[in-house]
mmCIF file of C-alpha atoms in Angstrom:
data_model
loop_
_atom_site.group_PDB
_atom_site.id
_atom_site.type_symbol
_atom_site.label_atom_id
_atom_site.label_comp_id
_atom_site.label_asym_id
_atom_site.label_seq_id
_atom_site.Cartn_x
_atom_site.Cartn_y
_atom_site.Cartn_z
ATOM 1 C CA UNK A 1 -9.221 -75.506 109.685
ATOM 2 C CA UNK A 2 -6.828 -74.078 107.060
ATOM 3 C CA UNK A 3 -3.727 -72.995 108.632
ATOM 4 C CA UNK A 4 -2.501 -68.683 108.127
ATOM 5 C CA UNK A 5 -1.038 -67.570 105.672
ATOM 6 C CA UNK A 6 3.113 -67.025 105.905
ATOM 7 C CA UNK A 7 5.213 -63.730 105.230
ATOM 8 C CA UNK A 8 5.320 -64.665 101.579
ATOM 9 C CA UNK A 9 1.256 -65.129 101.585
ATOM 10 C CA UNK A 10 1.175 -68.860 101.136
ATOM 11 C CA UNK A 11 -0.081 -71.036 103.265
ATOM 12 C CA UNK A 12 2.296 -73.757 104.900
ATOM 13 C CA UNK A 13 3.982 -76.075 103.485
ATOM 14 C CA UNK A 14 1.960 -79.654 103.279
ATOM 15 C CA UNK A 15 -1.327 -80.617 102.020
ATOM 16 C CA UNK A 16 -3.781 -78.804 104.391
ATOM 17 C CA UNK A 17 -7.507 -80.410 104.698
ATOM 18 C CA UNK A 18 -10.609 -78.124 104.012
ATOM 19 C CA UNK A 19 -13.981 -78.758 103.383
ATOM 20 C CA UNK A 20 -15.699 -76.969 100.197
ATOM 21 C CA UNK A 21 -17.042 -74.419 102.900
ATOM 22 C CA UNK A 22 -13.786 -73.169 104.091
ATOM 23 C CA UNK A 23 -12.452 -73.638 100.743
ATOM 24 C CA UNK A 24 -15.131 -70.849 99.672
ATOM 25 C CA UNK A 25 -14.857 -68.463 102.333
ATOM 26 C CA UNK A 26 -11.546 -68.433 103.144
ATOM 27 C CA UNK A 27 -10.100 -68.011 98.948
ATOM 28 C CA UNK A 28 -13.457 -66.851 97.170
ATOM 29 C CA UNK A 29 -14.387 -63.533 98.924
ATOM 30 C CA UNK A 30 -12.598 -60.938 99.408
ATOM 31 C CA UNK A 31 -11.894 -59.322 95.583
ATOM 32 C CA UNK A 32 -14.753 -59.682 92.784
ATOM 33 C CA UNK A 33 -11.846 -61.643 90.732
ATOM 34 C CA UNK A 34 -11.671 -64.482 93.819
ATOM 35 C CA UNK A 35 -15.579 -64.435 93.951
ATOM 36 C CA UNK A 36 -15.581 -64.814 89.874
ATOM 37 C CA UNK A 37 -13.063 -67.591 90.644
ATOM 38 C CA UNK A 38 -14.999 -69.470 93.453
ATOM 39 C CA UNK A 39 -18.137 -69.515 91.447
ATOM 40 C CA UNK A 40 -16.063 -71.368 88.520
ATOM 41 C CA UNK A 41 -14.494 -73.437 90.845
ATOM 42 C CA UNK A 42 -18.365 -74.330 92.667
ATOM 43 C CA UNK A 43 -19.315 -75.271 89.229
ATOM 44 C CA UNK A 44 -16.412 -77.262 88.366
ATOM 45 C CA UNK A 45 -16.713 -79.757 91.545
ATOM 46 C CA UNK A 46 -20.168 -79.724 91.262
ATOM 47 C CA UNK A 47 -19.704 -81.760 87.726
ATOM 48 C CA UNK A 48 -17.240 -83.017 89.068
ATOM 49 C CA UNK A 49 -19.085 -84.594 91.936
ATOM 50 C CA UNK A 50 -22.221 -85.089 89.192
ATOM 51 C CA UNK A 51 -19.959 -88.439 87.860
ATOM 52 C CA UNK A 52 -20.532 -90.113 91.040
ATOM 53 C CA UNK A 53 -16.908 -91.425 90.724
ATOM 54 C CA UNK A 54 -14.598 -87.934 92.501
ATOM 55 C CA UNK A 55 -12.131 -89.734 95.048
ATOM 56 C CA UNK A 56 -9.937 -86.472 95.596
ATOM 57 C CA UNK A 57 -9.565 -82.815 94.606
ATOM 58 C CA UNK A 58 -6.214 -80.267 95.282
ATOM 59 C CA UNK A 59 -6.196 -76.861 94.573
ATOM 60 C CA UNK A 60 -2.941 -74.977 94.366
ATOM 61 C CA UNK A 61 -1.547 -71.799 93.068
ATOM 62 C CA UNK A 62 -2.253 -68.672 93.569
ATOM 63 C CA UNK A 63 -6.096 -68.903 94.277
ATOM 64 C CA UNK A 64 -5.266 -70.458 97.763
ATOM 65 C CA UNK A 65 -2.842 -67.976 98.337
ATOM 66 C CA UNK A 66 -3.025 -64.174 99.894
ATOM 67 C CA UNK A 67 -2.739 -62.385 96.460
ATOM 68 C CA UNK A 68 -6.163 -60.186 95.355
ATOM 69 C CA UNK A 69 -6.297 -61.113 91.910
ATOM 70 C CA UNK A 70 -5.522 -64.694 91.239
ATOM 71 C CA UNK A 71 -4.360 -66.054 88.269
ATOM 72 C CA UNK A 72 -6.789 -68.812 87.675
ATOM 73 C CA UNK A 73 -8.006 -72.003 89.510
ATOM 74 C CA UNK A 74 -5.217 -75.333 89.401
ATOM 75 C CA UNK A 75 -7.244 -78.155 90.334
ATOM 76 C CA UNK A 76 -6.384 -82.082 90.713
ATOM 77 C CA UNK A 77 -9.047 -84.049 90.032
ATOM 78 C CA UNK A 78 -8.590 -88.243 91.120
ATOM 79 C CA UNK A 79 -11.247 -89.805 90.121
ATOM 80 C CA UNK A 80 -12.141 -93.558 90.982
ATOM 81 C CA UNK A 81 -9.665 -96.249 90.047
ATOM 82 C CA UNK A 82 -12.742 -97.807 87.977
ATOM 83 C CA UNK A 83 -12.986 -94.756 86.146
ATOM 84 C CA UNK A 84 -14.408 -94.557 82.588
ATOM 85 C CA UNK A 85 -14.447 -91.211 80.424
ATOM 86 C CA UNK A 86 -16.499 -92.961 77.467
ATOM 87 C CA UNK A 87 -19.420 -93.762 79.774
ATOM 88 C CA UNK A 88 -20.079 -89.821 81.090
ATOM 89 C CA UNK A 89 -23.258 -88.181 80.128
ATOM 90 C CA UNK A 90 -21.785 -85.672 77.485
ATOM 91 C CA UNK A 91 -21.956 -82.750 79.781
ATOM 92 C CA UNK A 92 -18.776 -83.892 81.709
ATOM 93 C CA UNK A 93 -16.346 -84.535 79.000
ATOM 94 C CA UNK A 94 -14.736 -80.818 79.188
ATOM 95 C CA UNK A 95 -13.496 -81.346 82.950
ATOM 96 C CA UNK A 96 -11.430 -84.029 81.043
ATOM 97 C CA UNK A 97 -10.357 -82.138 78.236
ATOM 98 C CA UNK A 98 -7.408 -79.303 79.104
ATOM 99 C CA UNK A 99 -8.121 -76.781 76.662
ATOM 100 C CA UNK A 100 -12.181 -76.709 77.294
ATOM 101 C CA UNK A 101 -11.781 -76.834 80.998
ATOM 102 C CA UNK A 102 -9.194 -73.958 80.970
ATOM 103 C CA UNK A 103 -11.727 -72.043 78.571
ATOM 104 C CA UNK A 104 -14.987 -73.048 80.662
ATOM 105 C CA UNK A 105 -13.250 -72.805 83.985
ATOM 106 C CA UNK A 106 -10.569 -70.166 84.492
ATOM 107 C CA UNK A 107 -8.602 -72.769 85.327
ATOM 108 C CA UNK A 108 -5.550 -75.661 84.919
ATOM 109 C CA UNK A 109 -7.792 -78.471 85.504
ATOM 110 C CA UNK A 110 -5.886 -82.001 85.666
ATOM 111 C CA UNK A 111 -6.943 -85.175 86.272
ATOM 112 C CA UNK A 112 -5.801 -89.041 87.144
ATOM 113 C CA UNK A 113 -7.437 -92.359 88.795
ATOM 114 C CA UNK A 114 -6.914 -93.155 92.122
ATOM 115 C CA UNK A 115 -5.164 -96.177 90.910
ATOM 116 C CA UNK A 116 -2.431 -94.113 90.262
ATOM 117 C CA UNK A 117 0.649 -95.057 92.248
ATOM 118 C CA UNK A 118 1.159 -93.847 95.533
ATOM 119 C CA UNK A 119 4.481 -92.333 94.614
ATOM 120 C CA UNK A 120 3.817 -90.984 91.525
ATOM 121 C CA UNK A 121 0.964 -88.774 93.400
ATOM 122 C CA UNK A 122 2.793 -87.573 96.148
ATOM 123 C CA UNK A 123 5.246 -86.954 93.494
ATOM 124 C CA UNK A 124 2.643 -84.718 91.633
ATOM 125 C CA UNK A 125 1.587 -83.426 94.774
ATOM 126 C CA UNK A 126 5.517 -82.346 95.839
ATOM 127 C CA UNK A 127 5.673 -80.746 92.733
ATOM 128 C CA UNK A 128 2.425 -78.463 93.574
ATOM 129 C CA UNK A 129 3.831 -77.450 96.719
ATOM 130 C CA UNK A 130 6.997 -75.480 94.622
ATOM 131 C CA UNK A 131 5.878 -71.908 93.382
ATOM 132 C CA UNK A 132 7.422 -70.464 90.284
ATOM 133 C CA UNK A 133 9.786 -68.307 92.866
ATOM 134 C CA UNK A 134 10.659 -72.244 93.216
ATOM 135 C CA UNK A 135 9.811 -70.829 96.935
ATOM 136 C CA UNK A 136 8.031 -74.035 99.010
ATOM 137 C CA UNK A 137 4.075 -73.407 99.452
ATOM 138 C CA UNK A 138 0.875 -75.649 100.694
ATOM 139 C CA UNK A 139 -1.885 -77.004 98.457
ATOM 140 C CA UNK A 140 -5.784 -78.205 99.734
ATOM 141 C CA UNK A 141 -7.136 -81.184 99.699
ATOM 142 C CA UNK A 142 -10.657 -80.474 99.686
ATOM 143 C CA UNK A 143 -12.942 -82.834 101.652
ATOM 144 C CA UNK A 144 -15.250 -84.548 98.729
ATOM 145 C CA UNK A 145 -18.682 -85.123 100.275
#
């Protein structure tokens, strides 16, 4: 369960756990803009997901924060240490591609193999969790089922 929000509308520092569910109810429904959001978002993972080879996904920013009208959607994609762009069915290659995912998905969409190094991702991850007040925020790791 996704912790409250604090007196700056973030949620906690840390990486907080949600499934998809939560994930949708709690940051896609209370402003048309968040719903407009979640639905890119839904189809985002759901290509995502459609590669057979998602490991991980964090959202941060201010989607999975208290504010009405969010920005976009910053997503993390870690995809399988095996992973292999050049063998996706054509369809996928703009979650890959900045410019076309930010066009197609509202969003900052990044991505890296889970053969990254462990450091180098919680360093990624640390540098999610600092807002552009440079105040200290949590991120989601989204369950991938």
């Amino acid at each position: 369960m996704l912790p409250g929000f604090n007196s700056d509308g973030n949620l906690p520092e840390g990486i907080h756990l949600a499934t998809e569910d939560e994930v949708f109810l709690r940051f896609a429904t209370t402003s048309a803009r968040r719903q407009w959001l979640g639905e890119q978002l839904r189809s985002l993972l759901a290509l995502a997901k459609s590669t057979g080879q998602l490991s991980r996904v964090f959202l941060w920013g201010s989607f999975v924060t208290s504010k009405e009208v969010p920005n976009d959607v910053d997503v993390l994609l870690v995809m399988t240490a095996d992973f292999a762009i050049e063998i996706l069915p054509a369809q996928c290659y703009v979650l890959f591609d900045y410019v076309q995912a930010r066009l197609r998905f509202q969003g900052d969409v990044f991505w890296t193999k889970a053969s990254i190094d462990e450091a180098v991702l919680q360093q990624w991850l640390d540098t999610y969790q600092t807002g552009k007040d440079f105040k200290r925020r949590g991120i989601v790791e989204v369950v991938v089922s």
